[in-house]
């Protein structure tokens, strides 16, 4: 179990394996300028805001991830099998199909039920609860620190690699 980082909710615990990253952006200055050789995995970034999509994409690519983008949850479900991502990041509020609906449909599909999913949103208490119910693995609060985004996505991608490498064992999700 991990502690909920939201102020005024001391003592509230979340199921193990669900991560809530609460960060604030720093002032002016460069956050990432290093390009990591090689590919760390493929990430499907889903957000209806083009600027946010590009911000997430650039930060992940600088760390060696291959990034594919989608405009909303419906497009995510259309491309997920062709793209075969290692991790998906989802915004919550999007047209056609929101992040929770997309996450729930990903969990309902045997081909994607074990695919790590992170919500990148304001991360209100209601969003966290709805995300946990939909099977989300991690939460990254907007505005986010690029380093925190990369850390969470890398952790999820590495966890997927370990699950994929276990033959005959069910892919555990760590939720209680």
mmCIF file with all atom_site columns, C-alpha atoms in Angstrom:
data_model
loop_
_atom_site.group_PDB
_atom_site.id
_atom_site.type_symbol
_atom_site.label_atom_id
_atom_site.label_alt_id
_atom_site.label_comp_id
_atom_site.label_asym_id
_atom_site.label_entity_id
_atom_site.label_seq_id
_atom_site.pdbx_PDB_ins_code
_atom_site.Cartn_x
_atom_site.Cartn_y
_atom_site.Cartn_z
_atom_site.occupancy
_atom_site.B_iso_or_equiv
_atom_site.pdbx_formal_charge
_atom_site.auth_seq_id
_atom_site.auth_comp_id
_atom_site.auth_asym_id
_atom_site.auth_atom_id
_atom_site.pdbx_PDB_model_num
ATOM 1   C CA . UNK A 1 1   ? 0.000   0.000   0.000   1.00 0.00 ? 1   UNK A CA 1
ATOM 2   C CA . UNK A 1 2   ? 1.210   3.530   -0.704  1.00 0.00 ? 2   UNK A CA 1
ATOM 3   C CA . UNK A 1 3   ? 0.117   6.772   0.903   1.00 0.00 ? 3   UNK A CA 1
ATOM 4   C CA . UNK A 1 4   ? -2.081  9.171   -0.999  1.00 0.00 ? 4   UNK A CA 1
ATOM 5   C CA . UNK A 1 5   ? -0.088  12.395  -1.602  1.00 0.00 ? 5   UNK A CA 1
ATOM 6   C CA . UNK A 1 6   ? -3.128  14.659  -1.667  1.00 0.00 ? 6   UNK A CA 1
ATOM 7   C CA . UNK A 1 7   ? -3.164  17.262  1.100   1.00 0.00 ? 7   UNK A CA 1
ATOM 8   C CA . UNK A 1 8   ? -5.684  16.766  3.866   1.00 0.00 ? 8   UNK A CA 1
ATOM 9   C CA . UNK A 1 9   ? -6.053  13.058  3.247   1.00 0.00 ? 9   UNK A CA 1
ATOM 10  C CA . UNK A 1 10  ? -3.392  11.653  5.532   1.00 0.00 ? 10  UNK A CA 1
ATOM 11  C CA . UNK A 1 11  ? -3.884  8.036   6.301   1.00 0.00 ? 11  UNK A CA 1
ATOM 12  C CA . UNK A 1 12  ? -5.716  7.240   3.050   1.00 0.00 ? 12  UNK A CA 1
ATOM 13  C CA . UNK A 1 13  ? -3.974  4.381   1.299   1.00 0.00 ? 13  UNK A CA 1
ATOM 14  C CA . UNK A 1 14  ? -4.028  3.170   -2.282  1.00 0.00 ? 14  UNK A CA 1
ATOM 15  C CA . UNK A 1 15  ? -3.596  -0.357  -3.575  1.00 0.00 ? 15  UNK A CA 1
ATOM 16  C CA . UNK A 1 16  ? 0.013   -1.365  -4.102  1.00 0.00 ? 16  UNK A CA 1
ATOM 17  C CA . UNK A 1 17  ? 1.194   -0.957  -7.666  1.00 0.00 ? 17  UNK A CA 1
ATOM 18  C CA . UNK A 1 18  ? -0.766  2.238   -8.313  1.00 0.00 ? 18  UNK A CA 1
ATOM 19  C CA . UNK A 1 19  ? 1.464   5.265   -8.420  1.00 0.00 ? 19  UNK A CA 1
ATOM 20  C CA . UNK A 1 20  ? 0.412   8.869   -8.032  1.00 0.00 ? 20  UNK A CA 1
ATOM 21  C CA . UNK A 1 21  ? 3.086   11.336  -9.061  1.00 0.00 ? 21  UNK A CA 1
ATOM 22  C CA . UNK A 1 22  ? 2.326   14.834  -7.798  1.00 0.00 ? 22  UNK A CA 1
ATOM 23  C CA . UNK A 1 23  ? 4.848   17.311  -9.137  1.00 0.00 ? 23  UNK A CA 1
ATOM 24  C CA . UNK A 1 24  ? 5.086   20.979  -9.916  1.00 0.00 ? 24  UNK A CA 1
ATOM 25  C CA . UNK A 1 25  ? 6.934   22.496  -12.818 1.00 0.00 ? 25  UNK A CA 1
ATOM 26  C CA . UNK A 1 26  ? 10.083  24.455  -12.136 1.00 0.00 ? 26  UNK A CA 1
ATOM 27  C CA . UNK A 1 27  ? 10.754  27.972  -13.258 1.00 0.00 ? 27  UNK A CA 1
ATOM 28  C CA . UNK A 1 28  ? 12.507  28.870  -16.460 1.00 0.00 ? 28  UNK A CA 1
ATOM 29  C CA . UNK A 1 29  ? 15.409  26.764  -17.570 1.00 0.00 ? 29  UNK A CA 1
ATOM 30  C CA . UNK A 1 30  ? 16.106  23.678  -19.567 1.00 0.00 ? 30  UNK A CA 1
ATOM 31  C CA . UNK A 1 31  ? 14.858  20.435  -18.049 1.00 0.00 ? 31  UNK A CA 1
ATOM 32  C CA . UNK A 1 32  ? 16.125  17.877  -20.578 1.00 0.00 ? 32  UNK A CA 1
ATOM 33  C CA . UNK A 1 33  ? 18.865  18.289  -23.113 1.00 0.00 ? 33  UNK A CA 1
ATOM 34  C CA . UNK A 1 34  ? 20.333  14.803  -23.261 1.00 0.00 ? 34  UNK A CA 1
ATOM 35  C CA . UNK A 1 35  ? 19.531  12.335  -26.031 1.00 0.00 ? 35  UNK A CA 1
ATOM 36  C CA . UNK A 1 36  ? 19.797  8.703   -24.988 1.00 0.00 ? 36  UNK A CA 1
ATOM 37  C CA . UNK A 1 37  ? 20.911  6.337   -27.752 1.00 0.00 ? 37  UNK A CA 1
ATOM 38  C CA . UNK A 1 38  ? 18.787  3.280   -28.463 1.00 0.00 ? 38  UNK A CA 1
ATOM 39  C CA . UNK A 1 39  ? 15.097  2.763   -27.935 1.00 0.00 ? 39  UNK A CA 1
ATOM 40  C CA . UNK A 1 40  ? 13.723  2.257   -24.429 1.00 0.00 ? 40  UNK A CA 1
ATOM 41  C CA . UNK A 1 41  ? 10.307  1.115   -25.619 1.00 0.00 ? 41  UNK A CA 1
ATOM 42  C CA . UNK A 1 42  ? 7.270   2.345   -27.510 1.00 0.00 ? 42  UNK A CA 1
ATOM 43  C CA . UNK A 1 43  ? 4.762   4.683   -25.860 1.00 0.00 ? 43  UNK A CA 1
ATOM 44  C CA . UNK A 1 44  ? 1.307   5.577   -27.149 1.00 0.00 ? 44  UNK A CA 1
ATOM 45  C CA . UNK A 1 45  ? 0.578   9.134   -25.974 1.00 0.00 ? 45  UNK A CA 1
ATOM 46  C CA . UNK A 1 46  ? -3.138  9.995   -26.003 1.00 0.00 ? 46  UNK A CA 1
ATOM 47  C CA . UNK A 1 47  ? -4.228  13.603  -25.441 1.00 0.00 ? 47  UNK A CA 1
ATOM 48  C CA . UNK A 1 48  ? -6.605  15.892  -27.320 1.00 0.00 ? 48  UNK A CA 1
ATOM 49  C CA . UNK A 1 49  ? -4.348  18.898  -26.687 1.00 0.00 ? 49  UNK A CA 1
ATOM 50  C CA . UNK A 1 50  ? -1.701  19.053  -29.431 1.00 0.00 ? 50  UNK A CA 1
ATOM 51  C CA . UNK A 1 51  ? 0.735   21.066  -27.274 1.00 0.00 ? 51  UNK A CA 1
ATOM 52  C CA . UNK A 1 52  ? 0.565   18.581  -24.384 1.00 0.00 ? 52  UNK A CA 1
ATOM 53  C CA . UNK A 1 53  ? 0.931   15.630  -26.793 1.00 0.00 ? 53  UNK A CA 1
ATOM 54  C CA . UNK A 1 54  ? 4.024   17.237  -28.296 1.00 0.00 ? 54  UNK A CA 1
ATOM 55  C CA . UNK A 1 55  ? 5.487   18.085  -24.867 1.00 0.00 ? 55  UNK A CA 1
ATOM 56  C CA . UNK A 1 56  ? 5.107   14.488  -23.679 1.00 0.00 ? 56  UNK A CA 1
ATOM 57  C CA . UNK A 1 57  ? 6.403   13.143  -26.997 1.00 0.00 ? 57  UNK A CA 1
ATOM 58  C CA . UNK A 1 58  ? 9.547   15.286  -27.014 1.00 0.00 ? 58  UNK A CA 1
ATOM 59  C CA . UNK A 1 59  ? 10.442  14.490  -23.407 1.00 0.00 ? 59  UNK A CA 1
ATOM 60  C CA . UNK A 1 60  ? 10.039  10.746  -23.940 1.00 0.00 ? 60  UNK A CA 1
ATOM 61  C CA . UNK A 1 61  ? 11.927  10.765  -27.246 1.00 0.00 ? 61  UNK A CA 1
ATOM 62  C CA . UNK A 1 62  ? 14.835  12.586  -25.610 1.00 0.00 ? 62  UNK A CA 1
ATOM 63  C CA . UNK A 1 63  ? 15.076  9.634   -23.233 1.00 0.00 ? 63  UNK A CA 1
ATOM 64  C CA . UNK A 1 64  ? 15.116  7.042   -26.010 1.00 0.00 ? 64  UNK A CA 1
ATOM 65  C CA . UNK A 1 65  ? 11.448  6.090   -26.255 1.00 0.00 ? 65  UNK A CA 1
ATOM 66  C CA . UNK A 1 66  ? 9.691   5.682   -29.579 1.00 0.00 ? 66  UNK A CA 1
ATOM 67  C CA . UNK A 1 67  ? 6.447   7.682   -29.371 1.00 0.00 ? 67  UNK A CA 1
ATOM 68  C CA . UNK A 1 68  ? 3.201   7.351   -31.309 1.00 0.00 ? 68  UNK A CA 1
ATOM 69  C CA . UNK A 1 69  ? 0.336   9.764   -30.621 1.00 0.00 ? 69  UNK A CA 1
ATOM 70  C CA . UNK A 1 70  ? -3.457  9.656   -30.712 1.00 0.00 ? 70  UNK A CA 1
ATOM 71  C CA . UNK A 1 71  ? -5.978  12.486  -30.346 1.00 0.00 ? 71  UNK A CA 1
ATOM 72  C CA . UNK A 1 72  ? -8.490  10.757  -28.055 1.00 0.00 ? 72  UNK A CA 1
ATOM 73  C CA . UNK A 1 73  ? -9.510  7.463   -26.500 1.00 0.00 ? 73  UNK A CA 1
ATOM 74  C CA . UNK A 1 74  ? -11.381 6.268   -29.595 1.00 0.00 ? 74  UNK A CA 1
ATOM 75  C CA . UNK A 1 75  ? -8.307  6.769   -31.779 1.00 0.00 ? 75  UNK A CA 1
ATOM 76  C CA . UNK A 1 76  ? -6.205  5.042   -29.111 1.00 0.00 ? 76  UNK A CA 1
ATOM 77  C CA . UNK A 1 77  ? -8.379  1.928   -29.370 1.00 0.00 ? 77  UNK A CA 1
ATOM 78  C CA . UNK A 1 78  ? -8.209  2.099   -33.176 1.00 0.00 ? 78  UNK A CA 1
ATOM 79  C CA . UNK A 1 79  ? -4.398  2.087   -33.299 1.00 0.00 ? 79  UNK A CA 1
ATOM 80  C CA . UNK A 1 80  ? -3.288  0.220   -30.179 1.00 0.00 ? 80  UNK A CA 1
ATOM 81  C CA . UNK A 1 81  ? -3.035  -3.198  -31.870 1.00 0.00 ? 81  UNK A CA 1
ATOM 82  C CA . UNK A 1 82  ? -1.148  -1.857  -34.897 1.00 0.00 ? 82  UNK A CA 1
ATOM 83  C CA . UNK A 1 83  ? 1.222   0.201   -32.759 1.00 0.00 ? 83  UNK A CA 1
ATOM 84  C CA . UNK A 1 84  ? 1.829   -2.475  -30.070 1.00 0.00 ? 84  UNK A CA 1
ATOM 85  C CA . UNK A 1 85  ? 3.016   -0.010  -27.397 1.00 0.00 ? 85  UNK A CA 1
ATOM 86  C CA . UNK A 1 86  ? 4.826   -0.948  -24.203 1.00 0.00 ? 86  UNK A CA 1
ATOM 87  C CA . UNK A 1 87  ? 3.041   1.825   -22.252 1.00 0.00 ? 87  UNK A CA 1
ATOM 88  C CA . UNK A 1 88  ? 0.054   4.117   -22.868 1.00 0.00 ? 88  UNK A CA 1
ATOM 89  C CA . UNK A 1 89  ? -0.372  7.591   -21.379 1.00 0.00 ? 89  UNK A CA 1
ATOM 90  C CA . UNK A 1 90  ? -3.956  8.890   -21.341 1.00 0.00 ? 90  UNK A CA 1
ATOM 91  C CA . UNK A 1 91  ? -5.447  12.282  -20.678 1.00 0.00 ? 91  UNK A CA 1
ATOM 92  C CA . UNK A 1 92  ? -8.822  12.139  -18.903 1.00 0.00 ? 92  UNK A CA 1
ATOM 93  C CA . UNK A 1 93  ? -10.991 14.768  -20.605 1.00 0.00 ? 93  UNK A CA 1
ATOM 94  C CA . UNK A 1 94  ? -11.096 14.069  -24.351 1.00 0.00 ? 94  UNK A CA 1
ATOM 95  C CA . UNK A 1 95  ? -13.795 14.074  -27.039 1.00 0.00 ? 95  UNK A CA 1
ATOM 96  C CA . UNK A 1 96  ? -15.458 10.870  -28.272 1.00 0.00 ? 96  UNK A CA 1
ATOM 97  C CA . UNK A 1 97  ? -13.957 8.617   -25.550 1.00 0.00 ? 97  UNK A CA 1
ATOM 98  C CA . UNK A 1 98  ? -12.341 9.865   -22.344 1.00 0.00 ? 98  UNK A CA 1
ATOM 99  C CA . UNK A 1 99  ? -9.287  8.359   -20.661 1.00 0.00 ? 99  UNK A CA 1
ATOM 100 C CA . UNK A 1 100 ? -11.259 6.259   -18.166 1.00 0.00 ? 100 UNK A CA 1
ATOM 101 C CA . UNK A 1 101 ? -13.426 4.775   -20.916 1.00 0.00 ? 101 UNK A CA 1
ATOM 102 C CA . UNK A 1 102 ? -10.342 3.968   -22.974 1.00 0.00 ? 102 UNK A CA 1
ATOM 103 C CA . UNK A 1 103 ? -8.581  2.416   -19.961 1.00 0.00 ? 103 UNK A CA 1
ATOM 104 C CA . UNK A 1 104 ? -11.635 0.296   -19.133 1.00 0.00 ? 104 UNK A CA 1
ATOM 105 C CA . UNK A 1 105 ? -11.865 -0.954  -22.731 1.00 0.00 ? 105 UNK A CA 1
ATOM 106 C CA . UNK A 1 106 ? -8.136  -1.712  -22.794 1.00 0.00 ? 106 UNK A CA 1
ATOM 107 C CA . UNK A 1 107 ? -8.561  -3.772  -19.611 1.00 0.00 ? 107 UNK A CA 1
ATOM 108 C CA . UNK A 1 108 ? -11.577 -5.610  -21.050 1.00 0.00 ? 108 UNK A CA 1
ATOM 109 C CA . UNK A 1 109 ? -9.620  -6.738  -24.135 1.00 0.00 ? 109 UNK A CA 1
ATOM 110 C CA . UNK A 1 110 ? -7.463  -9.851  -23.472 1.00 0.00 ? 110 UNK A CA 1
ATOM 111 C CA . UNK A 1 111 ? -4.853  -8.513  -25.918 1.00 0.00 ? 111 UNK A CA 1
ATOM 112 C CA . UNK A 1 112 ? -4.334  -5.267  -23.975 1.00 0.00 ? 112 UNK A CA 1
ATOM 113 C CA . UNK A 1 113 ? -5.484  -6.047  -20.431 1.00 0.00 ? 113 UNK A CA 1
ATOM 114 C CA . UNK A 1 114 ? -1.915  -6.173  -19.088 1.00 0.00 ? 114 UNK A CA 1
ATOM 115 C CA . UNK A 1 115 ? -0.643  -3.155  -21.012 1.00 0.00 ? 115 UNK A CA 1
ATOM 116 C CA . UNK A 1 116 ? 0.597   -0.513  -18.529 1.00 0.00 ? 116 UNK A CA 1
ATOM 117 C CA . UNK A 1 117 ? -1.536  2.644   -18.527 1.00 0.00 ? 117 UNK A CA 1
ATOM 118 C CA . UNK A 1 118 ? -0.724  6.003   -16.929 1.00 0.00 ? 118 UNK A CA 1
ATOM 119 C CA . UNK A 1 119 ? -3.186  8.864   -16.593 1.00 0.00 ? 119 UNK A CA 1
ATOM 120 C CA . UNK A 1 120 ? -1.662  12.303  -17.260 1.00 0.00 ? 120 UNK A CA 1
ATOM 121 C CA . UNK A 1 121 ? -4.194  14.780  -15.909 1.00 0.00 ? 121 UNK A CA 1
ATOM 122 C CA . UNK A 1 122 ? -5.035  17.108  -13.031 1.00 0.00 ? 122 UNK A CA 1
ATOM 123 C CA . UNK A 1 123 ? -5.342  13.986  -10.844 1.00 0.00 ? 123 UNK A CA 1
ATOM 124 C CA . UNK A 1 124 ? -8.139  15.096  -8.562  1.00 0.00 ? 124 UNK A CA 1
ATOM 125 C CA . UNK A 1 125 ? -9.280  12.643  -5.912  1.00 0.00 ? 125 UNK A CA 1
ATOM 126 C CA . UNK A 1 126 ? -12.240 11.661  -8.119  1.00 0.00 ? 126 UNK A CA 1
ATOM 127 C CA . UNK A 1 127 ? -9.911  11.058  -11.090 1.00 0.00 ? 127 UNK A CA 1
ATOM 128 C CA . UNK A 1 128 ? -7.629  8.854   -9.014  1.00 0.00 ? 128 UNK A CA 1
ATOM 129 C CA . UNK A 1 129 ? -10.564 6.800   -7.713  1.00 0.00 ? 129 UNK A CA 1
ATOM 130 C CA . UNK A 1 130 ? -12.104 6.469   -11.190 1.00 0.00 ? 130 UNK A CA 1
ATOM 131 C CA . UNK A 1 131 ? -8.693  5.587   -12.633 1.00 0.00 ? 131 UNK A CA 1
ATOM 132 C CA . UNK A 1 132 ? -8.095  2.863   -10.064 1.00 0.00 ? 132 UNK A CA 1
ATOM 133 C CA . UNK A 1 133 ? -11.551 1.459   -10.814 1.00 0.00 ? 133 UNK A CA 1
ATOM 134 C CA . UNK A 1 134 ? -10.694 1.468   -14.551 1.00 0.00 ? 134 UNK A CA 1
ATOM 135 C CA . UNK A 1 135 ? -7.410  -0.369  -13.938 1.00 0.00 ? 135 UNK A CA 1
ATOM 136 C CA . UNK A 1 136 ? -4.912  2.461   -14.359 1.00 0.00 ? 136 UNK A CA 1
ATOM 137 C CA . UNK A 1 137 ? -1.354  1.726   -13.180 1.00 0.00 ? 137 UNK A CA 1
ATOM 138 C CA . UNK A 1 138 ? -0.037  5.241   -12.497 1.00 0.00 ? 138 UNK A CA 1
ATOM 139 C CA . UNK A 1 139 ? -1.074  8.882   -12.316 1.00 0.00 ? 139 UNK A CA 1
ATOM 140 C CA . UNK A 1 140 ? 1.026   11.852  -13.386 1.00 0.00 ? 140 UNK A CA 1
ATOM 141 C CA . UNK A 1 141 ? -0.390  15.202  -12.297 1.00 0.00 ? 141 UNK A CA 1
ATOM 142 C CA . UNK A 1 142 ? -0.465  18.141  -14.689 1.00 0.00 ? 142 UNK A CA 1
ATOM 143 C CA . UNK A 1 143 ? 1.535   20.289  -14.660 1.00 0.00 ? 143 UNK A CA 1
ATOM 144 C CA . UNK A 1 144 ? 4.207   17.588  -14.573 1.00 0.00 ? 144 UNK A CA 1
ATOM 145 C CA . UNK A 1 145 ? 7.953   17.554  -14.258 1.00 0.00 ? 145 UNK A CA 1
ATOM 146 C CA . UNK A 1 146 ? 9.430   15.967  -17.393 1.00 0.00 ? 146 UNK A CA 1
ATOM 147 C CA . UNK A 1 147 ? 11.811  13.923  -15.233 1.00 0.00 ? 147 UNK A CA 1
ATOM 148 C CA . UNK A 1 148 ? 8.864   12.493  -13.291 1.00 0.00 ? 148 UNK A CA 1
ATOM 149 C CA . UNK A 1 149 ? 6.998   11.653  -16.502 1.00 0.00 ? 149 UNK A CA 1
ATOM 150 C CA . UNK A 1 150 ? 10.026  9.790   -17.843 1.00 0.00 ? 150 UNK A CA 1
ATOM 151 C CA . UNK A 1 151 ? 10.606  7.992   -14.521 1.00 0.00 ? 151 UNK A CA 1
ATOM 152 C CA . UNK A 1 152 ? 7.022   6.718   -14.335 1.00 0.00 ? 152 UNK A CA 1
ATOM 153 C CA . UNK A 1 153 ? 6.887   5.664   -18.003 1.00 0.00 ? 153 UNK A CA 1
ATOM 154 C CA . UNK A 1 154 ? 10.256  3.909   -17.724 1.00 0.00 ? 154 UNK A CA 1
ATOM 155 C CA . UNK A 1 155 ? 9.128   2.066   -14.573 1.00 0.00 ? 155 UNK A CA 1
ATOM 156 C CA . UNK A 1 156 ? 5.952   0.920   -16.325 1.00 0.00 ? 156 UNK A CA 1
ATOM 157 C CA . UNK A 1 157 ? 7.863   -0.178  -19.464 1.00 0.00 ? 157 UNK A CA 1
ATOM 158 C CA . UNK A 1 158 ? 10.387  -2.126  -17.391 1.00 0.00 ? 158 UNK A CA 1
ATOM 159 C CA . UNK A 1 159 ? 7.594   -3.796  -15.451 1.00 0.00 ? 159 UNK A CA 1
ATOM 160 C CA . UNK A 1 160 ? 5.952   -4.857  -18.735 1.00 0.00 ? 160 UNK A CA 1
ATOM 161 C CA . UNK A 1 161 ? 9.247   -6.364  -19.909 1.00 0.00 ? 161 UNK A CA 1
ATOM 162 C CA . UNK A 1 162 ? 9.456   -8.448  -16.731 1.00 0.00 ? 162 UNK A CA 1
ATOM 163 C CA . UNK A 1 163 ? 5.826   -9.620  -17.107 1.00 0.00 ? 163 UNK A CA 1
ATOM 164 C CA . UNK A 1 164 ? 6.338   -10.511 -20.782 1.00 0.00 ? 164 UNK A CA 1
ATOM 165 C CA . UNK A 1 165 ? 9.433   -12.523 -19.898 1.00 0.00 ? 165 UNK A CA 1
ATOM 166 C CA . UNK A 1 166 ? 7.618   -14.864 -17.508 1.00 0.00 ? 166 UNK A CA 1
ATOM 167 C CA . UNK A 1 167 ? 6.451   -17.893 -19.425 1.00 0.00 ? 167 UNK A CA 1
ATOM 168 C CA . UNK A 1 168 ? 3.364   -19.599 -18.139 1.00 0.00 ? 168 UNK A CA 1
ATOM 169 C CA . UNK A 1 169 ? 2.810   -17.123 -15.314 1.00 0.00 ? 169 UNK A CA 1
ATOM 170 C CA . UNK A 1 170 ? -0.162  -14.757 -15.385 1.00 0.00 ? 170 UNK A CA 1
ATOM 171 C CA . UNK A 1 171 ? 0.746   -11.122 -15.861 1.00 0.00 ? 171 UNK A CA 1
ATOM 172 C CA . UNK A 1 172 ? 0.251   -9.622  -12.414 1.00 0.00 ? 172 UNK A CA 1
ATOM 173 C CA . UNK A 1 173 ? -0.874  -6.050  -12.100 1.00 0.00 ? 173 UNK A CA 1
ATOM 174 C CA . UNK A 1 174 ? -0.064  -5.494  -8.445  1.00 0.00 ? 174 UNK A CA 1
ATOM 175 C CA . UNK A 1 175 ? -3.434  -4.093  -7.454  1.00 0.00 ? 175 UNK A CA 1
ATOM 176 C CA . UNK A 1 176 ? -4.975  -5.375  -4.270  1.00 0.00 ? 176 UNK A CA 1
#
